[in-house]
Amino acid sequence: MNKEFLFELLSTGSVSGNEAELEKKIYDYMQDKADEVRVDELGNVTAILNPSAPFKVLLAGHADEIGLMVTAIGSDGTLMVTNIGGIYTTTYPGHKVRIYTKNGVIYGAVANSRDIAKNGDLKASDLKIDIGAKDREDALSHVALGDTVTFDTDVRELLNGCITGRALDDRIGAYIVMEALAEAKKKGASVGCYSVATTGEETTGNGAFFTASRVKPNIAIAVDVTYTSDNCGISEALTSDIAVGKGPVLCNNPSIHKKLNAGLRECAKKLNMEVQTEAANGSTGTDGDTMHLTGIGVPFALVSIPLRYMHNPDEVGSLADIRNCIDLLAEFFADCTADMDLKPF
Ligand SMILES: [Zn+2]
């Protein structure tokens, strides 16, 4: 596992709709690890093994992150914003942010006061970013409407192989699918293996739609993060008892393909690896839902990394879970055969 490259990805801004810098890094990284690497008009990067094989398995991890977007600039030069994806607005006041402009990153401070701190109903439109500008004209000489914003924070290592950072959701997924493909090549996978770092998952799902529509996979697997029930997590009655460090999570829900889950479980068994199971109703809220409904329909599964404090600037995950997820998916790629029968009876 290339921790240095993972941390490089986690230190790159990639707010939904503005993922190109991160996608380019993945594109370059995969050049000597795949048989072919494609980029499409949205910036989706797809690494491929055995591109002429008719049976295709597509893994998707999304490269985009949640954040803010500049919508207006006040006469005093402060920036006004809207949310991109599901932010916790109250986590922003009092923090430093990065604004990704066409001339590079500039920095800002999100205004805070006793009144703002007491406002539990704070909306993104209530946030004001101070970039030190003298007035609107001064601000506009550096920032354009539509520029994206993230917390000014990257990744740190914690005890026991844990890491914390913003938007591990889902840059760790984009990293995992690429490393799994590189490992599958070493294992001699025979089917068409496709790993995509998708754009737009947090907003429109366009990246997964473009990619699955074009690849036309026989099987799709979304690789994302999931809520835990440990450390201030959500009730286990909602999504089962899930903890950081206890292995990749397989999802059971009405749309997930049972035989694919069984196949993944079999791979975990071969590797002597613990996996966790989450049970959920309805759709998954991931690229899996999008890929599932492309073309003539695509059977899919969801493999997740347990993640604490999702969509906060201090998400916590485990390097061991990431490593295990890479191994599991590489094994799955290598285990797939062109004559797999996915019909339930
Ligand atoms: Zn996600």
Coordinates of C-alpha atoms and ligand atoms in Angstrom, one line a residue:
M1 CA 0.0 0.0 0.0
N2 CA 1.4 3.4 -1.1
K3 CA 0.6 5.6 1.9
E4 CA 2.4 8.5 0.5
F5 CA 0.2 8.5 -2.6
L6 CA -2.9 8.1 -0.5
F7 CA -1.9 11.1 1.6
E8 CA -1.2 13.1 -1.5
L9 CA -4.7 12.4 -2.7
L10 CA -6.1 13.4 0.7
S11 CA -4.2 16.7 0.5
T12 CA -5.7 17.7 -2.9
G13 CA -8.9 19.7 -3.2
S14 CA -11.6 17.9 -5.2
V15 CA -15.0 19.5 -4.4
S16 CA -17.7 18.0 -6.6
G17 CA -17.4 19.5 -10.1
N18 CA -13.8 20.6 -9.5
E19 CA -12.0 17.2 -9.3
A20 CA -9.6 17.6 -12.3
E21 CA -6.4 18.1 -10.2
L22 CA -7.0 15.0 -8.2
E23 CA -8.1 12.9 -11.2
K24 CA -4.9 13.9 -13.1
K25 CA -2.8 12.6 -10.2
I26 CA -4.7 9.3 -10.3
Y27 CA -4.3 9.2 -14.1
D28 CA -0.5 9.6 -13.9
Y29 CA -0.2 7.2 -11.0
M30 CA -2.0 4.4 -12.9
Q31 CA 0.0 4.6 -16.1
D32 CA 2.4 1.8 -15.3
K33 CA -0.1 -0.2 -13.3
A34 CA -2.9 -0.8 -15.8
D35 CA -3.2 -2.0 -19.4
E36 CA -5.0 1.2 -20.3
V37 CA -6.0 4.3 -18.5
R38 CA -8.9 6.5 -19.9
V39 CA -10.2 9.9 -19.1
D40 CA -13.6 11.2 -20.3
E41 CA -15.0 14.6 -20.8
L42 CA -16.0 14.9 -17.1
G43 CA -12.6 13.9 -15.9
N44 CA -13.6 10.4 -14.8
V45 CA -10.4 8.3 -14.8
T46 CA -10.8 4.6 -15.5
A47 CA -7.9 2.2 -15.3
I48 CA -8.4 -1.1 -17.2
L49 CA -7.0 -4.6 -17.3
N50 CA -7.8 -6.9 -20.2
P51 CA -9.6 -4.2 -22.2
S52 CA -10.7 -6.6 -24.9
A53 CA -12.3 -9.1 -22.6
P54 CA -16.1 -9.3 -23.1
F55 CA -17.0 -9.9 -19.4
K56 CA -16.5 -6.7 -17.4
V57 CA -16.3 -5.9 -13.7
L58 CA -16.4 -2.2 -12.7
L59 CA -15.3 -0.9 -9.4
A60 CA -16.1 2.7 -8.5
G61 CA -14.8 5.0 -5.8
H62 CA -15.7 8.6 -5.9
A63 CA -13.0 11.2 -6.2
D64 CA -15.1 14.3 -5.3
E65 CA -15.6 15.8 -1.8
I66 CA -18.2 17.9 -0.2
G67 CA -17.5 21.6 0.4
L68 CA -18.6 25.1 -0.4
M69 CA -18.9 27.3 -3.5
V70 CA -18.6 31.1 -3.7
T71 CA -21.9 32.6 -4.8
A72 CA -21.5 36.3 -4.1
I73 CA -19.1 38.9 -2.7
G74 CA -20.3 41.6 -0.3
S75 CA -19.3 45.3 -0.7
D76 CA -16.9 44.7 2.3
G77 CA -15.1 42.0 0.3
T78 CA -16.4 39.0 2.3
L79 CA -17.4 35.9 0.3
M80 CA -20.8 34.4 0.5
V81 CA -21.3 30.7 -0.3
T82 CA -23.6 27.8 -0.8
N83 CA -23.1 24.2 0.1
I84 CA -21.8 21.5 -2.3
G85 CA -23.2 18.2 -0.9
G86 CA -24.3 17.4 2.6
I87 CA -22.1 19.7 4.9
Y88 CA -22.5 20.2 8.6
T89 CA -22.7 24.0 8.4
T90 CA -22.0 24.5 12.1
T91 CA -18.5 23.0 11.7
Y92 CA -17.3 25.9 9.5
P93 CA -17.4 29.1 11.6
G94 CA -14.0 29.8 13.3
H95 CA -12.0 27.7 10.8
K96 CA -9.5 28.4 8.1
V97 CA -10.5 27.5 4.5
R98 CA -8.9 27.1 1.1
I99 CA -10.5 28.8 -2.0
Y100 CA -9.5 27.0 -5.2
T101 CA -9.2 29.8 -7.8
K102 CA -7.9 29.7 -11.4
N103 CA -4.6 31.1 -10.1
G104 CA -4.3 28.6 -7.3
V105 CA -5.3 28.3 -3.7
I106 CA -6.0 31.4 -1.6
Y107 CA -6.9 31.3 2.1
G108 CA -9.8 32.5 4.1
A109 CA -11.2 32.6 7.6
V110 CA -14.9 31.8 8.3
A111 CA -16.4 34.5 10.4
N112 CA -17.6 33.6 13.9
S113 CA -19.1 35.4 16.8
R114 CA -21.1 34.5 19.9
D115 CA -24.4 34.9 18.0
I116 CA -23.2 32.7 15.1
A117 CA -21.9 30.1 17.5
K118 CA -25.3 30.0 19.3
N119 CA -27.2 29.6 16.0
G120 CA -28.1 25.9 15.7
D121 CA -30.0 26.6 12.5
L122 CA -27.0 28.0 10.7
K123 CA -27.3 27.7 6.9
A124 CA -24.6 27.9 4.3
S125 CA -25.9 31.2 3.1
D126 CA -25.3 32.6 6.6
L127 CA -21.5 31.8 6.3
K128 CA -19.1 34.7 5.5
I129 CA -15.5 34.1 4.4
D130 CA -12.9 36.8 5.2
I131 CA -10.0 36.7 2.7
G132 CA -8.6 39.9 3.9
A133 CA -9.9 41.8 0.9
K134 CA -10.4 45.6 1.2
D135 CA -13.7 45.6 -0.8
R136 CA -15.7 43.7 -3.5
E137 CA -13.4 44.8 -6.3
D138 CA -10.3 43.7 -4.4
A139 CA -11.9 40.3 -3.7
L140 CA -13.0 39.8 -7.3
S141 CA -9.4 40.3 -8.5
H142 CA -8.6 37.0 -6.8
V143 CA -11.8 35.0 -6.6
A144 CA -14.5 34.2 -9.1
L145 CA -18.1 33.2 -8.5
G146 CA -18.2 29.4 -8.7
D147 CA -14.8 28.9 -7.1
T148 CA -14.9 26.0 -4.6
V149 CA -13.9 25.9 -0.9
T150 CA -12.7 23.3 1.6
F151 CA -11.4 23.3 5.1
D152 CA -7.7 24.2 5.3
T153 CA -6.8 20.8 6.6
D154 CA -5.4 17.6 5.3
V155 CA -4.6 14.2 6.9
R156 CA -3.0 13.2 10.2
E157 CA -2.0 9.9 11.7
L158 CA -3.6 8.8 15.0
L159 CA -2.8 5.9 17.3
N160 CA -3.2 2.3 16.2
G161 CA -3.1 2.8 12.4
C162 CA -6.0 5.3 12.4
I163 CA -6.0 8.4 10.2
T164 CA -8.1 11.6 10.4
G165 CA -8.8 14.2 7.7
R166 CA -11.5 15.8 5.7
A167 CA -13.1 13.9 2.9
L168 CA -11.7 10.5 3.4
D169 CA -15.2 10.1 1.9
D170 CA -14.4 8.9 -0.6
R171 CA -10.9 9.7 -1.8
I172 CA -9.9 6.5 0.1
G173 CA -12.4 4.6 -2.1
A174 CA -10.9 6.1 -5.3
Y175 CA -7.5 5.1 -4.0
I176 CA -8.7 1.5 -3.0
V177 CA -10.2 0.7 -6.4
M178 CA -7.0 1.8 -8.2
E179 CA -4.7 -0.2 -5.9
A180 CA -7.0 -3.2 -6.1
L181 CA -6.7 -3.2 -9.9
A182 CA -2.9 -3.0 -9.7
E183 CA -2.9 -6.0 -7.3
A184 CA -5.3 -7.9 -9.6
K185 CA -2.9 -7.5 -12.5
K186 CA -0.2 -9.3 -10.4
K187 CA -2.7 -12.0 -9.5
G188 CA -3.4 -12.6 -13.3
A189 CA -7.1 -11.6 -13.4
S190 CA -8.7 -12.9 -16.6
V191 CA -11.9 -10.8 -17.0
G192 CA -12.1 -7.2 -18.0
C193 CA -11.2 -5.3 -14.8
Y194 CA -12.2 -1.6 -14.7
S195 CA -11.6 0.8 -11.8
V196 CA -13.0 4.3 -12.0
A197 CA -12.4 7.4 -9.7
T198 CA -15.8 9.0 -10.3
T199 CA -16.7 12.7 -10.4
G200 CA -19.9 14.2 -8.9
E201 CA -21.0 11.5 -6.4
E202 CA -21.8 14.1 -3.7
T203 CA -24.0 16.1 -6.0
T204 CA -25.4 14.6 -9.3
G205 CA -23.9 11.1 -9.7
N206 CA -22.9 12.1 -13.2
G207 CA -19.5 10.4 -13.1
A208 CA -20.9 6.9 -12.2
F209 CA -23.6 7.4 -14.9
F210 CA -21.1 8.3 -17.6
T211 CA -18.7 5.5 -16.7
A212 CA -21.2 2.6 -16.3
S213 CA -23.1 3.7 -19.4
R214 CA -19.9 3.5 -21.5
V215 CA -18.2 0.5 -19.9
K216 CA -21.5 -1.5 -19.9
P217 CA -20.2 -3.8 -17.0
N218 CA -21.7 -7.2 -16.2
I219 CA -21.0 -6.5 -12.5
A220 CA -20.5 -3.2 -10.6
I221 CA -19.1 -2.6 -7.1
A222 CA -19.3 0.7 -5.4
V223 CA -16.5 1.3 -2.9
D224 CA -17.4 4.0 -0.4
V225 CA -17.5 4.8 3.3
T226 CA -20.2 3.9 5.8
Y227 CA -21.4 5.1 9.2
T228 CA -20.1 3.3 12.3
S229 CA -21.9 2.6 15.5
D230 CA -18.7 3.2 17.6
N231 CA -17.5 6.5 19.0
C232 CA -20.6 8.7 18.8
G233 CA -21.8 6.8 15.7
I234 CA -25.3 6.1 14.8
S235 CA -27.6 3.6 16.3
E236 CA -26.9 0.0 15.4
A237 CA -30.6 -0.4 14.9
L238 CA -30.2 1.8 11.8
T239 CA -27.2 0.2 10.0
S240 CA -26.0 -2.6 12.3
D241 CA -23.0 -2.8 14.6
I242 CA -20.1 -1.4 12.6
A243 CA -16.7 -0.3 14.0
V244 CA -13.5 1.2 12.6
G245 CA -10.7 -1.3 12.3
K246 CA -12.9 -4.4 12.1
G247 CA -12.7 -4.8 8.3
P248 CA -14.5 -3.9 5.1
V249 CA -18.3 -3.7 5.3
L250 CA -20.6 -5.6 3.0
C251 CA -24.1 -4.2 2.6
N252 CA -27.3 -6.1 2.6
N253 CA -30.3 -4.2 1.1
P254 CA -33.0 -4.8 -1.4
S255 CA -31.0 -3.7 -4.4
I256 CA -27.7 -5.4 -3.6
H257 CA -27.0 -8.6 -5.5
K258 CA -27.0 -11.6 -3.1
K259 CA -24.6 -13.7 -5.2
L260 CA -22.1 -10.9 -5.4
N261 CA -22.1 -10.6 -1.7
A262 CA -21.7 -14.3 -1.4
G263 CA -18.7 -14.1 -3.8
L264 CA -17.1 -11.3 -1.8
R265 CA -17.6 -13.3 1.4
E266 CA -16.0 -16.3 -0.2
C267 CA -13.0 -14.1 -1.2
A268 CA -12.7 -12.8 2.4
K269 CA -12.7 -16.4 3.7
K270 CA -9.9 -17.3 1.3
L271 CA -7.9 -14.4 2.6
N272 CA -8.8 -15.2 6.2
M273 CA -10.1 -11.7 6.6
E274 CA -12.9 -10.5 8.8
V275 CA -15.7 -8.5 7.1
Q276 CA -18.6 -6.7 8.7
T277 CA -22.2 -6.6 7.5
E278 CA -24.5 -3.7 7.4
A279 CA -28.2 -4.0 6.7
A280 CA -30.0 -1.1 5.2
N281 CA -33.3 -0.3 3.6
G282 CA -34.0 1.3 0.3
S283 CA -31.1 2.5 -1.9
T284 CA -27.5 2.9 -0.8
G285 CA -26.9 6.6 -1.5
T286 CA -23.8 5.7 -3.4
D287 CA -22.5 5.4 -7.0
G288 CA -23.8 1.8 -6.8
D289 CA -27.4 3.0 -7.2
T290 CA -26.5 5.0 -10.3
M291 CA -24.5 2.2 -11.9
H292 CA -27.2 -0.3 -11.1
L293 CA -29.8 1.6 -13.3
T294 CA -27.6 2.2 -16.4
G295 CA -28.0 0.3 -19.7
I296 CA -30.0 -2.9 -19.4
G297 CA -29.4 -2.9 -15.6
V298 CA -26.3 -3.9 -13.7
P299 CA -26.1 -6.2 -10.7
F300 CA -24.1 -4.4 -8.0
A301 CA -22.7 -4.7 -4.5
L302 CA -21.4 -2.1 -2.1
V303 CA -18.1 -2.5 -0.2
S304 CA -17.5 0.2 2.4
I305 CA -14.8 1.4 4.7
P306 CA -16.1 2.2 8.2
L307 CA -15.8 5.9 8.9
R308 CA -16.4 8.0 12.0
Y309 CA -17.8 11.6 11.8
M310 CA -18.6 11.3 8.1
H311 CA -18.8 14.7 6.3
N312 CA -16.9 16.4 9.1
P313 CA -13.4 17.9 8.8
D314 CA -12.1 15.2 11.2
E315 CA -13.4 11.9 9.7
V316 CA -11.6 8.9 11.2
G317 CA -10.8 5.7 9.4
S318 CA -8.2 2.9 9.7
L319 CA -5.3 2.1 7.4
A320 CA -5.8 -1.6 8.1
D321 CA -9.4 -1.5 6.8
I322 CA -8.1 0.3 3.6
R323 CA -5.4 -2.4 3.2
N324 CA -8.0 -5.2 3.7
C325 CA -10.4 -3.6 1.3
I326 CA -7.7 -3.5 -1.4
D327 CA -6.9 -7.2 -0.9
L328 CA -10.5 -8.2 -0.9
L329 CA -11.3 -6.4 -4.2
A330 CA -8.1 -7.6 -5.9
E331 CA -9.1 -11.2 -4.9
F332 CA -12.6 -10.6 -6.2
F333 CA -11.3 -9.3 -9.6
A334 CA -9.0 -12.3 -9.9
D335 CA -11.8 -14.7 -8.8
C336 CA -14.4 -13.5 -11.4
T337 CA -14.8 -15.7 -14.5
A338 CA -16.6 -15.0 -17.8
D339 CA -19.1 -17.8 -17.2
M340 CA -20.4 -16.5 -13.8
D341 CA -24.1 -17.2 -13.5
L342 CA -25.7 -14.4 -11.5
K343 CA -29.3 -15.5 -11.8
P344 CA -30.7 -16.4 -8.4
F345 CA -32.2 -19.7 -9.5
Ligands
ZN1 ZN -19.1 8.9 -0.3

